[in-house]
Amino acid sequence: MKKTALLLIDMMNHMEFEGGDDLLKNSIPMVERLKELKKRAKKKGLPVIYVNDHFNHWQDNTDAVVEECRESKGKPVVEEILPEDNDYFIIKPKHSGFFGTQLDILLKQLNVERLIITGVATDICVLFTANDAHMREYEICVPEDCSAAESKEAHDSAMRIIKQSLNADIQIAEKISL
Amino acid sequence: MKKTALLLIDMMNHMEFEGGDDLLKNSIPMVERLKELKKRAKKKGLPVIYVNDHFNHWQDNTDAVVEECRESKGKPVVEEILPEDNDYFIIKPKHSGFFGTQLDILLKQLNVERLIITGVATDICVLFTANDAHMREYEICVPEDCSAAESKEAHDSAMRIIKQSLNADIQIAEKISL
Amino acid sequence: MKKTALLLIDMMNHMEFEGGDDLLKNSIPMVERLKELKKRAKKKGLPVIYVNDHFNHWQDNTDAVVEECRESKGKPVVEEILPEDNDYFIIKPKHSGFFGTQLDILLKQLNVERLIITGVATDICVLFTANDAHMREYEICVPEDCSAAESKEAHDSAMRIIKQSLNADIQIAEKISL
Amino acid sequence: MKKTALLLIDMMNHMEFEGGDDLLKNSIPMVERLKELKKRAKKKGLPVIYVNDHFNHWQDNTDAVVEECRESKGKPVVEEILPEDNDYFIIKPKHSGFFGTQLDILLKQLNVERLIITGVATDICVLFTANDAHMREYEICVPEDCSAAESKEAHDSAMRIIKQSLNADIQIAEKISL
């Protein structure tokens, strides 16, 4: 199997925006499954890479981003899935994890060719990161139970496109082989 | 109003792929409206930019792409909307019109800040071009009656995301101000 | 005049590589002039942006990079020009400050159109950042007394190219208008 | 050995700019050696890729670019090294062959990992293409007798940087193993 990495998109999240309450509600059950998936990935020694909004900290400063989110409305999700010291943490300034970031460079250095993409929101940052990964010829899995959106309709619209336009494997996390 | 350009995504299209019959069927009524929109744009002197798959011609050669499509299953659509001599024609190798192309450089040279994005398919190349435009801070319109997909569901899923995640103006073409 | 930002390339630098002694020696007199230029820029309210190698910290973590450099061979230079709280700090994974970074996005958000590029080494990261800035149509100044290389020949070769190929203003710092 | 491609930078060139006479004069002896190198590359079945300025044709149209150059001051060089039907031809809008082009995508599709970079001018488009190749982790050769600049000093300054900053192999063409 191709070398795989696990991406967590915007899981350090203050949820302090319009629709944030709904996103938080939908993320709480999801984060449990994502935690499990992360545990499996780390047991296998796979790279775990947080790719996260910088929330207008324009210093590339992981700690500041994490601290701010721990004190925010997003706390119930954030505390469940904090980055560990040997996780990678890449700051992204826009929707896609590949735009204006070193993600692609890091993945090449790690010889990663397959990505498991998780996080929030399915219909924005997850979808657009998945597309950018596909254009760069990574094999992609987007387990349908490890991302969340503000509504079921938004989640489903995005998953439909991820499956059909990007040919992604969207099986639930526990079925994905690592 | 910001300086505007009209983008036509993959309208030179041989439609020779799985689902191509459905895409062709849905493109035939759409191309009439797009023709009208293009006519309005040209009357206003706006740049009209074809952004098109190269169908594995790896020489950047517009004429070869157009000729091939004129002799293909896509003919009924292609012949209606052929590029004119003073239209721009940019070859794209992947889904997004911005990925591996000179589109962004051309738009800056033309001082364009607002894009009207049209073409096929709504849920792949139109959607992903729209997202890349949004990340680059263009104002975007994606008139809902000037793009098409293989099914109504696919078109609607994509339009929903274009509207909600990208804040695009999706009014029908005749309501869009040029 | 166009809105201007001051870039400091790789000034947080441990100098622990082959040729590092020479680069350090040539950087010590240079950093005094750069300090002066930075002071002038801040007095004018211009954005000051550190663009810096991450030295294989693959977490985007400014503080870790700065701390490491303060305890290194580069200390005599580093301590003179530490980033201040309201300076920007962008981590770059490769030579050019634009490659795999959010620099271009930040500059657009700040409406910057003119860059003063300084730092080390003239013939690598300064040169290649200057070229990438030129391709993106920024106006560029590379004051010849605010960058350094391992040898005078290397510095001069690069400055020659910066002047002739990139049309940059290479006057000494005190002559550059801010 | 890694799979190799031969790049010819801006060899379709009208030479109609300031300094064009000097560049033409220095390109005439160079093109003979480049022809020989191209012959060897094609005998080995290696991809030969022209990466060329579009001279403000904003339609991606190889034939138009080639025709214009055949009728220009650059004719004595251009006629010696015309692209053949099975050569690739990629249009670049700026200095570097990687900026706003599909070059990187094509190279990945061809599984190329090593580039022999040739053409004009050494101190602009050759140098900046070489740097972009290096940042993308291609192994690079820039044979010192298969590129040219307006002056020997400009050529030598650039070759010095290509050798020292990019670690490129700069042996003369006939010593380069294909």
PDB file of C-alpha atoms in Angstrom, chain C residues 85-151:
ATOM      1  CA  ASP C  85       5.615  41.362  18.703  1.00  0.00           C
ATOM      2  CA  ASN C  86       4.021  43.361  15.941  1.00  0.00           C
ATOM      3  CA  ASP C  87       6.352  42.054  13.234  1.00  0.00           C
ATOM      4  CA  TYR C  88       5.055  39.345  10.943  1.00  0.00           C
ATOM      5  CA  PHE C  89       6.901  36.048  10.872  1.00  0.00           C
ATOM      6  CA  ILE C  90       6.456  33.616   8.008  1.00  0.00           C
ATOM      7  CA  ILE C  91       8.125  30.263   7.827  1.00  0.00           C
ATOM      8  CA  LYS C  92       9.518  29.170   4.494  1.00  0.00           C
ATOM      9  CA  PRO C  93      10.521  25.589   3.710  1.00  0.00           C
ATOM     10  CA  LYS C  94      12.713  26.308   0.680  1.00  0.00           C
ATOM     11  CA  HIS C  95      14.885  29.061  -0.850  1.00  0.00           C
ATOM     12  CA  SER C  96      12.243  31.472  -2.037  1.00  0.00           C
ATOM     13  CA  GLY C  97      10.072  33.278   0.456  1.00  0.00           C
ATOM     14  CA  PHE C  98       7.117  32.762  -1.865  1.00  0.00           C
ATOM     15  CA  PHE C  99       7.384  28.981  -2.303  1.00  0.00           C
ATOM     16  CA  GLY C 100       5.131  27.019   0.030  1.00  0.00           C
ATOM     17  CA  THR C 101       4.322  30.048   2.184  1.00  0.00           C
ATOM     18  CA  GLN C 102       1.529  32.502   2.798  1.00  0.00           C
ATOM     19  CA  LEU C 103       3.717  35.504   1.945  1.00  0.00           C
ATOM     20  CA  ASP C 104       1.884  36.510  -1.235  1.00  0.00           C
ATOM     21  CA  ILE C 105      -1.495  36.225   0.497  1.00  0.00           C
ATOM     22  CA  LEU C 106      -0.341  38.381   3.394  1.00  0.00           C
ATOM     23  CA  LEU C 107       1.100  41.042   1.077  1.00  0.00           C
ATOM     24  CA  LYS C 108      -2.155  41.251  -0.858  1.00  0.00           C
ATOM     25  CA  GLN C 109      -4.107  41.563   2.361  1.00  0.00           C
ATOM     26  CA  LEU C 110      -1.829  44.429   3.395  1.00  0.00           C
ATOM     27  CA  ASN C 111      -2.118  46.039  -0.072  1.00  0.00           C
ATOM     28  CA  VAL C 112       1.651  45.997  -0.404  1.00  0.00           C
ATOM     29  CA  GLU C 113       2.984  46.585  -3.921  1.00  0.00           C
ATOM     30  CA  ARG C 114       6.652  47.371  -3.252  1.00  0.00           C
ATOM     31  CA  LEU C 115       9.148  45.227  -1.367  1.00  0.00           C
ATOM     32  CA  ILE C 116      12.481  46.037   0.220  1.00  0.00           C
ATOM     33  CA  ILE C 117      14.249  42.702   0.370  1.00  0.00           C
ATOM     34  CA  THR C 118      17.123  42.176   2.797  1.00  0.00           C
ATOM     35  CA  GLY C 119      18.915  39.375   4.606  1.00  0.00           C
ATOM     36  CA  VAL C 120      21.014  36.340   3.828  1.00  0.00           C
ATOM     37  CA  ALA C 121      22.327  34.875   1.689  1.00  0.00           C
ATOM     38  CA  THR C 122      22.347  37.281  -1.240  1.00  0.00           C
ATOM     39  CA  ASP C 123      23.025  34.566  -3.813  1.00  0.00           C
ATOM     40  CA  ILE C 124      20.412  32.103  -2.642  1.00  0.00           C
ATOM     41  CA  CYS C 125      17.351  33.069  -0.646  1.00  0.00           C
ATOM     42  CA  VAL C 126      17.532  36.825  -1.270  1.00  0.00           C
ATOM     43  CA  LEU C 127      18.041  36.370  -5.017  1.00  0.00           C
ATOM     44  CA  PHE C 128      15.322  33.787  -5.410  1.00  0.00           C
ATOM     45  CA  THR C 129      12.832  35.675  -3.265  1.00  0.00           C
ATOM     46  CA  ALA C 130      13.554  38.769  -5.350  1.00  0.00           C
ATOM     47  CA  ASN C 131      12.873  36.871  -8.569  1.00  0.00           C
ATOM     48  CA  ASP C 132       9.623  35.428  -7.284  1.00  0.00           C
ATOM     49  CA  ALA C 133       8.567  38.927  -6.197  1.00  0.00           C
ATOM     50  CA  HIS C 134       9.388  40.270  -9.654  1.00  0.00           C
ATOM     51  CA  MET C 135       7.375  37.538 -11.407  1.00  0.00           C
ATOM     52  CA  ARG C 136       4.427  38.469  -9.169  1.00  0.00           C
ATOM     53  CA  GLU C 137       4.845  42.089 -10.277  1.00  0.00           C
ATOM     54  CA  TYR C 138       5.974  43.666  -7.054  1.00  0.00           C
ATOM     55  CA  GLU C 139       8.305  46.626  -7.406  1.00  0.00           C
ATOM     56  CA  ILE C 140      11.530  45.602  -5.689  1.00  0.00           C
ATOM     57  CA  CYS C 141      14.451  47.212  -3.904  1.00  0.00           C
ATOM     58  CA  VAL C 142      17.378  45.134  -2.700  1.00  0.00           C
ATOM     59  CA  PRO C 143      19.700  47.573  -0.942  1.00  0.00           C
ATOM     60  CA  GLU C 144      23.178  46.280  -1.648  1.00  0.00           C
ATOM     61  CA  ASP C 145      24.388  46.944   1.888  1.00  0.00           C
ATOM     62  CA  CYS C 146      21.570  45.060   3.651  1.00  0.00           C
ATOM     63  CA  SER C 147      22.279  41.557   2.460  1.00  0.00           C
ATOM     64  CA  ALA C 148      25.316  39.322   2.777  1.00  0.00           C
ATOM     65  CA  ALA C 149      26.790  36.153   1.315  1.00  0.00           C
ATOM     66  CA  GLU C 150      29.682  33.838   2.116  1.00  0.00           C
ATOM     67  CA  SER C 151      32.027  35.770  -0.160  1.00  0.00           C
TER      68      SER C 151
END
